[in-house]
Short mmCIF file of C-alpha atoms in Angstrom, two decimals:
data_model
loop_
_atom_site.label_atom_id
_atom_site.label_comp_id
_atom_site.label_asym_id
_atom_site.label_seq_id
_atom_site.Cartn_x
_atom_site.Cartn_y
_atom_site.Cartn_z
CA UNK A 1 -0.28 -0.02 0.03
CA UNK A 2 1.51 3.39 -1.13
CA UNK A 3 0.85 6.58 1.02
CA UNK A 4 -1.63 7.84 -1.41
CA UNK A 5 -3.93 4.89 -0.92
CA UNK A 6 -3.68 5.16 2.84
CA UNK A 7 -4.36 8.79 2.78
CA UNK A 8 -7.53 8.30 0.64
CA UNK A 9 -9.14 6.07 3.22
CA UNK A 10 -8.03 7.94 6.06
CA UNK A 11 -9.19 11.13 4.43
CA UNK A 12 -12.75 9.90 3.93
CA UNK A 13 -12.77 8.65 7.46
CA UNK A 14 -11.39 11.68 9.03
CA UNK A 15 -13.99 14.18 7.09
CA UNK A 16 -16.94 12.73 8.98
CA UNK A 17 -15.44 13.52 12.28
CA UNK A 18 -13.59 16.90 12.29
CA UNK A 19 -14.42 20.26 10.95
CA UNK A 20 -13.93 21.05 7.16
CA UNK A 21 -11.13 23.92 8.13
CA UNK A 22 -9.25 21.48 10.29
CA UNK A 23 -9.62 18.82 7.32
CA UNK A 24 -8.17 21.21 4.95
CA UNK A 25 -5.37 22.24 7.23
CA UNK A 26 -4.43 18.40 7.41
CA UNK A 27 -4.80 17.94 3.83
CA UNK A 28 -2.45 21.03 3.07
CA UNK A 29 0.10 19.58 5.47
CA UNK A 30 -0.22 16.15 3.61
CA UNK A 31 0.16 17.23 0.10
CA UNK A 32 3.09 19.60 0.87
CA UNK A 33 5.15 17.79 3.31
CA UNK A 34 4.13 14.27 4.05
CA UNK A 35 3.39 12.92 0.47
CA UNK A 36 6.73 14.05 -1.11
CA UNK A 37 8.85 12.65 1.58
CA UNK A 38 6.70 9.15 1.54
CA UNK A 39 5.89 9.01 -1.92
CA UNK A 40 7.75 5.78 -2.74
CA UNK A 41 7.52 4.31 0.57
CA UNK A 42 5.50 1.12 1.47
CA UNK A 43 3.13 2.00 4.00
CA UNK A 44 2.62 -1.66 5.03
CA UNK A 45 6.00 -1.63 6.56
CA UNK A 46 5.05 1.03 9.02
CA UNK A 47 7.16 3.87 10.10
CA UNK A 48 9.57 3.34 12.95
CA UNK A 49 10.92 5.73 15.60
CA UNK A 50 14.05 6.39 13.85
CA UNK A 51 12.24 7.12 10.34
CA UNK A 52 10.02 9.40 12.14
CA UNK A 53 12.75 11.38 13.70
CA UNK A 54 14.43 11.66 10.19
CA UNK A 55 11.09 12.96 8.85
CA UNK A 56 10.96 15.52 11.57
CA UNK A 57 14.70 16.56 11.03
CA UNK A 58 13.86 16.96 7.48
CA UNK A 59 11.20 19.26 8.28
CA UNK A 60 13.10 21.47 10.34
CA UNK A 61 16.48 21.33 8.77
CA UNK A 62 15.66 21.18 5.15
CA UNK A 63 12.52 22.51 4.87
CA UNK A 64 12.73 25.21 7.63
CA UNK A 65 9.56 24.94 9.46
CA UNK A 66 9.23 25.64 12.99
CA UNK A 67 8.93 23.25 15.79
CA UNK A 68 5.06 23.85 15.94
CA UNK A 69 4.61 23.07 12.17
CA UNK A 70 6.59 19.95 12.21
CA UNK A 71 4.69 18.55 15.14
CA UNK A 72 1.46 19.43 12.94
CA UNK A 73 3.05 17.40 10.09
CA UNK A 74 3.95 14.55 12.53
CA UNK A 75 0.41 14.57 13.83
CA UNK A 76 -1.13 14.13 10.42
CA UNK A 77 1.30 11.25 9.62
CA UNK A 78 0.76 9.60 13.13
CA UNK A 79 -3.09 9.74 12.61
CA UNK A 80 -2.83 8.22 9.20
CA UNK A 81 -0.69 5.22 10.54
CA UNK A 82 -2.93 4.79 13.50
CA UNK A 83 -5.64 4.45 11.26
CA UNK A 84 -3.75 1.96 8.94
CA UNK A 85 -2.88 0.02 11.96
CA UNK A 86 -6.48 -0.74 12.76
CA UNK A 87 -7.49 -1.05 9.05
CA UNK A 88 -4.89 -2.90 7.48
CA UNK A 89 -2.48 -4.17 10.37
CA UNK A 90 0.18 -1.71 9.50
CA UNK A 91 2.90 -2.04 12.39
CA UNK A 92 2.57 0.47 15.13
CA UNK A 93 5.23 2.02 16.89
CA UNK A 94 5.99 4.11 19.99
CA UNK A 95 7.53 7.74 18.88
CA UNK A 96 10.02 9.70 20.88
CA UNK A 97 10.59 12.67 18.87
CA UNK A 98 13.61 14.87 19.59
CA UNK A 99 12.16 18.21 18.69
CA UNK A 100 14.70 21.35 19.30
CA UNK A 101 14.42 22.66 22.53
CA UNK A 102 12.20 25.91 22.59
CA UNK A 103 15.10 27.78 23.84
CA UNK A 104 17.27 26.67 20.58
CA UNK A 105 14.56 28.36 18.56
CA UNK A 106 14.10 31.98 17.82
CA UNK A 107 12.34 33.74 20.58
CA UNK A 108 8.92 34.82 19.65
CA UNK A 109 8.44 38.45 20.81
CA UNK A 110 4.61 38.94 21.14
CA UNK A 111 3.72 42.26 20.10
CA UNK A 112 0.97 44.67 21.35
CA UNK A 113 -0.36 48.11 21.38
CA UNK A 114 0.10 50.55 24.71
CA UNK A 115 -2.38 52.20 26.42
CA UNK A 116 -1.85 55.65 24.43
CA UNK A 117 -2.20 53.75 21.24
CA UNK A 118 -5.29 52.16 22.21
CA UNK A 119 -6.71 55.56 23.19
CA UNK A 120 -6.22 56.65 19.77
CA UNK A 121 -8.39 54.06 18.44
CA UNK A 122 -10.96 55.08 20.77
CA UNK A 123 -10.94 58.58 20.24
CA UNK A 124 -11.27 58.05 16.36
CA UNK A 125 -14.13 56.00 16.98
CA UNK A 126 -15.98 58.97 18.74
CA UNK A 127 -14.60 61.20 16.29
CA UNK A 128 -15.27 59.41 13.06
CA UNK A 129 -17.41 56.21 13.77
CA UNK A 130 -17.81 53.44 11.62
CA UNK A 131 -18.71 49.71 12.07
CA UNK A 132 -15.28 48.72 10.82
CA UNK A 133 -13.70 50.68 13.43
CA UNK A 134 -15.96 49.27 15.95
CA UNK A 135 -14.48 45.89 15.29
CA UNK A 136 -10.88 47.26 16.48
CA UNK A 137 -12.59 48.56 19.42
CA UNK A 138 -14.10 45.11 20.26
CA UNK A 139 -10.83 43.43 19.30
CA UNK A 140 -9.01 45.75 21.94
CA UNK A 141 -11.67 45.53 24.53
CA UNK A 142 -12.58 41.68 24.32
CA UNK A 143 -9.48 39.88 22.93
CA UNK A 144 -11.32 38.14 20.19
CA UNK A 145 -9.54 36.87 17.26
CA UNK A 146 -10.37 38.27 13.83
CA UNK A 147 -12.46 35.63 12.58
CA UNK A 148 -14.73 35.79 15.74
CA UNK A 149 -15.00 39.69 15.35
CA UNK A 150 -16.22 39.50 11.68
CA UNK A 151 -18.77 36.89 12.61
CA UNK A 152 -20.33 38.91 15.52
CA UNK A 153 -24.29 39.80 14.82
CA UNK A 154 -26.29 42.33 16.79
CA UNK A 155 -28.38 39.22 18.05
CA UNK A 156 -24.96 37.96 19.89
CA UNK A 157 -25.26 41.06 22.32
CA UNK A 158 -27.12 41.17 25.41
CA UNK A 159 -27.82 44.90 26.08
CA UNK A 160 -29.22 44.35 29.43
CA UNK A 161 -26.44 42.21 30.73
CA UNK A 162 -23.68 44.37 28.85
CA UNK A 163 -22.12 41.06 27.00
CA UNK A 164 -21.53 39.78 23.62
CA UNK A 165 -21.25 35.89 22.79
CA UNK A 166 -19.06 34.22 20.38
CA UNK A 167 -21.42 32.01 18.35
CA UNK A 168 -19.48 31.67 14.99
CA UNK A 169 -16.23 32.31 13.47
CA UNK A 170 -15.72 33.21 9.70
CA UNK A 171 -12.78 31.60 8.29
CA UNK A 172 -11.30 31.01 4.51
CA UNK A 173 -10.46 27.35 4.04
CA UNK A 174 -7.63 26.90 1.65
CA UNK A 175 -7.14 23.39 0.14
CA UNK A 176 -4.29 22.58 -2.23
CA UNK A 177 -6.02 20.02 -4.25
CA UNK A 178 -9.26 21.87 -4.46
CA UNK A 179 -12.35 22.43 -2.18
CA UNK A 180 -14.22 19.60 -3.81
CA UNK A 181 -12.17 17.32 -1.55
CA UNK A 182 -13.79 18.73 1.40
CA UNK A 183 -17.31 18.07 2.51
CA UNK A 184 -19.08 21.26 3.37
CA UNK A 185 -22.52 19.69 4.12
CA UNK A 186 -24.30 21.47 6.94
CA UNK A 187 -21.70 24.25 6.90
CA UNK A 188 -22.61 27.82 5.95
CA UNK A 189 -20.69 28.61 2.79
CA UNK A 190 -20.47 32.55 2.27
CA UNK A 191 -18.27 32.00 -0.85
CA UNK A 192 -16.55 29.31 -2.68
CA UNK A 193 -13.85 29.21 -5.34
CA UNK A 194 -11.81 26.27 -7.02
CA UNK A 195 -9.15 26.03 -4.21
CA UNK A 196 -10.73 28.11 -1.03
CA UNK A 197 -14.10 28.73 0.40
CA UNK A 198 -15.30 31.19 2.97
CA UNK A 199 -17.42 29.56 5.77
CA UNK A 200 -19.17 30.41 9.05
CA UNK A 201 -18.16 27.88 11.73
CA UNK A 202 -19.11 27.40 15.17
CA UNK A 203 -16.29 28.15 17.72
CA UNK A 204 -13.33 26.02 17.52
CA UNK A 205 -13.60 24.50 21.05
CA UNK A 206 -15.94 24.57 24.08
CA UNK A 207 -14.04 27.45 25.74
CA UNK A 208 -14.13 29.33 22.26
CA UNK A 209 -17.83 29.61 22.59
CA UNK A 210 -17.64 32.31 25.19
CA UNK A 211 -19.56 35.29 26.51
CA UNK A 212 -17.49 38.49 27.03
CA UNK A 213 -18.39 41.60 29.06
CA UNK A 214 -18.65 44.78 27.08
CA UNK A 215 -17.23 47.97 28.14
CA UNK A 216 -19.01 51.29 27.74
CA UNK A 217 -17.44 52.58 24.34
CA UNK A 218 -18.37 49.46 22.25
CA UNK A 219 -21.75 49.07 24.07
CA UNK A 220 -22.75 52.62 23.23
CA UNK A 221 -21.95 52.07 19.54
CA UNK A 222 -23.49 48.59 19.37
CA UNK A 223 -26.76 50.20 20.87
CA UNK A 224 -26.86 52.99 18.41
CA UNK A 225 -26.22 50.73 15.39
CA UNK A 226 -28.78 48.26 16.59
CA UNK A 227 -31.37 50.85 16.28
CA UNK A 228 -31.35 50.80 12.42
CA UNK A 229 -30.01 47.09 12.06
CA UNK A 230 -31.86 43.81 12.89
CA UNK A 231 -30.28 41.12 14.78
CA UNK A 232 -29.19 39.07 12.03
CA UNK A 233 -27.06 41.81 10.67
CA UNK A 234 -23.33 41.43 11.26
CA UNK A 235 -21.80 44.44 13.32
CA UNK A 236 -18.77 44.82 11.23
CA UNK A 237 -19.98 45.91 7.88
CA UNK A 238 -23.67 46.07 8.94
CA UNK A 239 -24.34 43.67 6.12
CA UNK A 240 -26.35 40.33 5.82
CA UNK A 241 -23.30 38.64 5.02
CA UNK A 242 -19.98 39.16 6.91
CA UNK A 243 -16.82 40.65 5.88
CA UNK A 244 -14.17 38.06 5.03
CA UNK A 245 -11.27 38.28 7.39
CA UNK A 246 -8.96 38.90 4.64
CA UNK A 247 -11.06 41.95 3.51
CA UNK A 248 -11.21 43.24 6.85
CA UNK A 249 -7.37 42.58 7.44
CA UNK A 250 -6.73 44.89 4.60
CA UNK A 251 -8.98 47.61 6.02
CA UNK A 252 -7.30 47.40 9.33
CA UNK A 253 -3.80 47.90 8.01
CA UNK A 254 -5.30 51.20 6.41
CA UNK A 255 -6.74 52.23 9.37
CA UNK A 256 -3.37 51.76 11.42
CA UNK A 257 -1.60 54.05 9.00
CA UNK A 258 -4.28 56.62 8.96
CA UNK A 259 -3.92 56.78 12.69
CA UNK A 260 -0.22 56.58 12.70
CA UNK A 261 0.01 53.57 14.64
CA UNK A 262 2.59 50.58 14.29
CA UNK A 263 1.93 47.97 11.82
CA UNK A 264 0.99 45.13 14.06
CA UNK A 265 -1.14 42.37 12.68
CA UNK A 266 -4.70 41.98 13.85
CA UNK A 267 -3.84 38.99 16.30
CA UNK A 268 -2.07 41.70 18.25
CA UNK A 269 -5.30 43.28 19.30
CA UNK A 270 -5.69 39.85 21.26
CA UNK A 271 -2.26 40.07 22.65
CA UNK A 272 -3.04 43.82 23.84
CA UNK A 273 -6.08 42.76 25.42
CA UNK A 274 -4.58 39.98 27.41
CA UNK A 275 -1.48 42.07 28.12
CA UNK A 276 -3.20 45.00 29.61
CA UNK A 277 -5.56 42.65 31.72
CA UNK A 278 -2.54 40.96 33.22
CA UNK A 279 -0.54 44.13 33.85
CA UNK A 280 -3.59 45.74 35.31
CA UNK A 281 -3.71 42.93 37.92
CA UNK A 282 -6.59 41.06 36.69
CA UNK A 283 -6.35 37.48 37.75
CA UNK A 284 -5.36 34.94 34.97
CA UNK A 285 -8.38 32.81 35.20
CA UNK A 286 -10.68 35.56 34.46
CA UNK A 287 -8.51 36.70 31.63
CA UNK A 288 -8.37 33.02 30.24
CA UNK A 289 -12.03 32.87 30.47
CA UNK A 290 -12.60 35.92 28.44
CA UNK A 291 -9.92 34.66 25.80
CA UNK A 292 -11.29 31.44 25.50
CA UNK A 293 -8.25 29.57 26.98
CA UNK A 294 -8.99 26.08 28.16
CA UNK A 295 -6.97 26.87 31.45
CA UNK A 296 -5.13 30.00 33.11
CA UNK A 297 -1.70 28.03 32.55
CA UNK A 298 -2.06 28.57 28.78
CA UNK A 299 -2.79 32.12 29.11
CA UNK A 300 0.30 32.59 31.53
CA UNK A 301 2.68 30.47 29.23
CA UNK A 302 1.70 32.75 26.31
CA UNK A 303 1.70 36.04 27.88
CA UNK A 304 4.34 35.62 30.71
CA UNK A 305 6.20 38.41 28.75
CA UNK A 306 6.24 41.99 30.02
CA UNK A 307 7.69 45.08 28.97
CA UNK A 308 10.95 46.44 30.38
CA UNK A 309 9.13 49.44 32.26
CA UNK A 310 6.74 47.07 33.82
CA UNK A 311 9.48 45.12 35.24
CA UNK A 312 11.30 47.76 36.63
CA UNK A 313 8.04 49.02 38.26
CA UNK A 314 7.35 45.69 39.95
CA UNK A 315 10.89 45.19 40.97
CA UNK A 316 11.24 48.70 42.69
CA UNK A 317 7.45 48.33 44.24
CA UNK A 318 8.96 45.46 46.07
CA UNK A 319 12.47 46.14 46.98
CA UNK A 320 12.68 49.88 46.21
CA UNK A 321 11.47 50.91 49.79
CA UNK A 322 14.09 48.71 51.35
CA UNK A 323 17.10 50.89 50.42
CA UNK A 324 15.50 54.31 51.34
#
């Protein structure tokens, strides 16, 4: 059995069990990295620990993938082999993968807007309001991802409780071999082309389906826009259909330039929210719940960074008075 035969069976099996967006991610990893490496390999022999480590080394050293991306490819191959073990008696092995340690990889610096930069966005919303700019205000004050932001409808807001709920996420599914290979049955398809489709999905995890408190500025404008827009309209764009994340991302960069703000990607609004919450002394459990993380430990691992001024401030607060 070659790898294409195994993949065809596994893909059909998996397509009934995971979201189309996840399936597309698996498919792309398979086509770009797994298939070329194992194209001439007899899968009935299985892949032993030494061979799996050689594959991971190839991904990192020759293809230049990060540890995380290499892990994702290994997961795809491992799932295929697990399926093959149960369906075709392909030998199974225990893998002890020697990934590069995190301190050997280039440290990732999380970037975020400071308070003064956030205030520029808030001031612009009051000066020259738009539903698109309201999206930025919501991103900075709730920590939502861009796909969650563009998926918000007015019906997701509870004006009395001053909350907004993440009920869907808008995303573009890219498939190397065409969207016809992905079963989109039961999924709300916004638009579709040969190799991609824009869809409205439920939140990716149970914790991603969450309710966030609304602060006064976004709540004020949501209330105002809701007077002339029914509940099924999308908050960003005010249309019956959502704005695609890619389109909104382009508008976002234009707005940053207009406001004279640094060109940080949209996900940095999420970093900004988390950083400002933690720096203000909000407990990690509360911050994790609003972000949709499954545990505070994840929040602390991602946002354990802090800026130099904050470090000096905290150290001086603890030890400065000892030496006066």
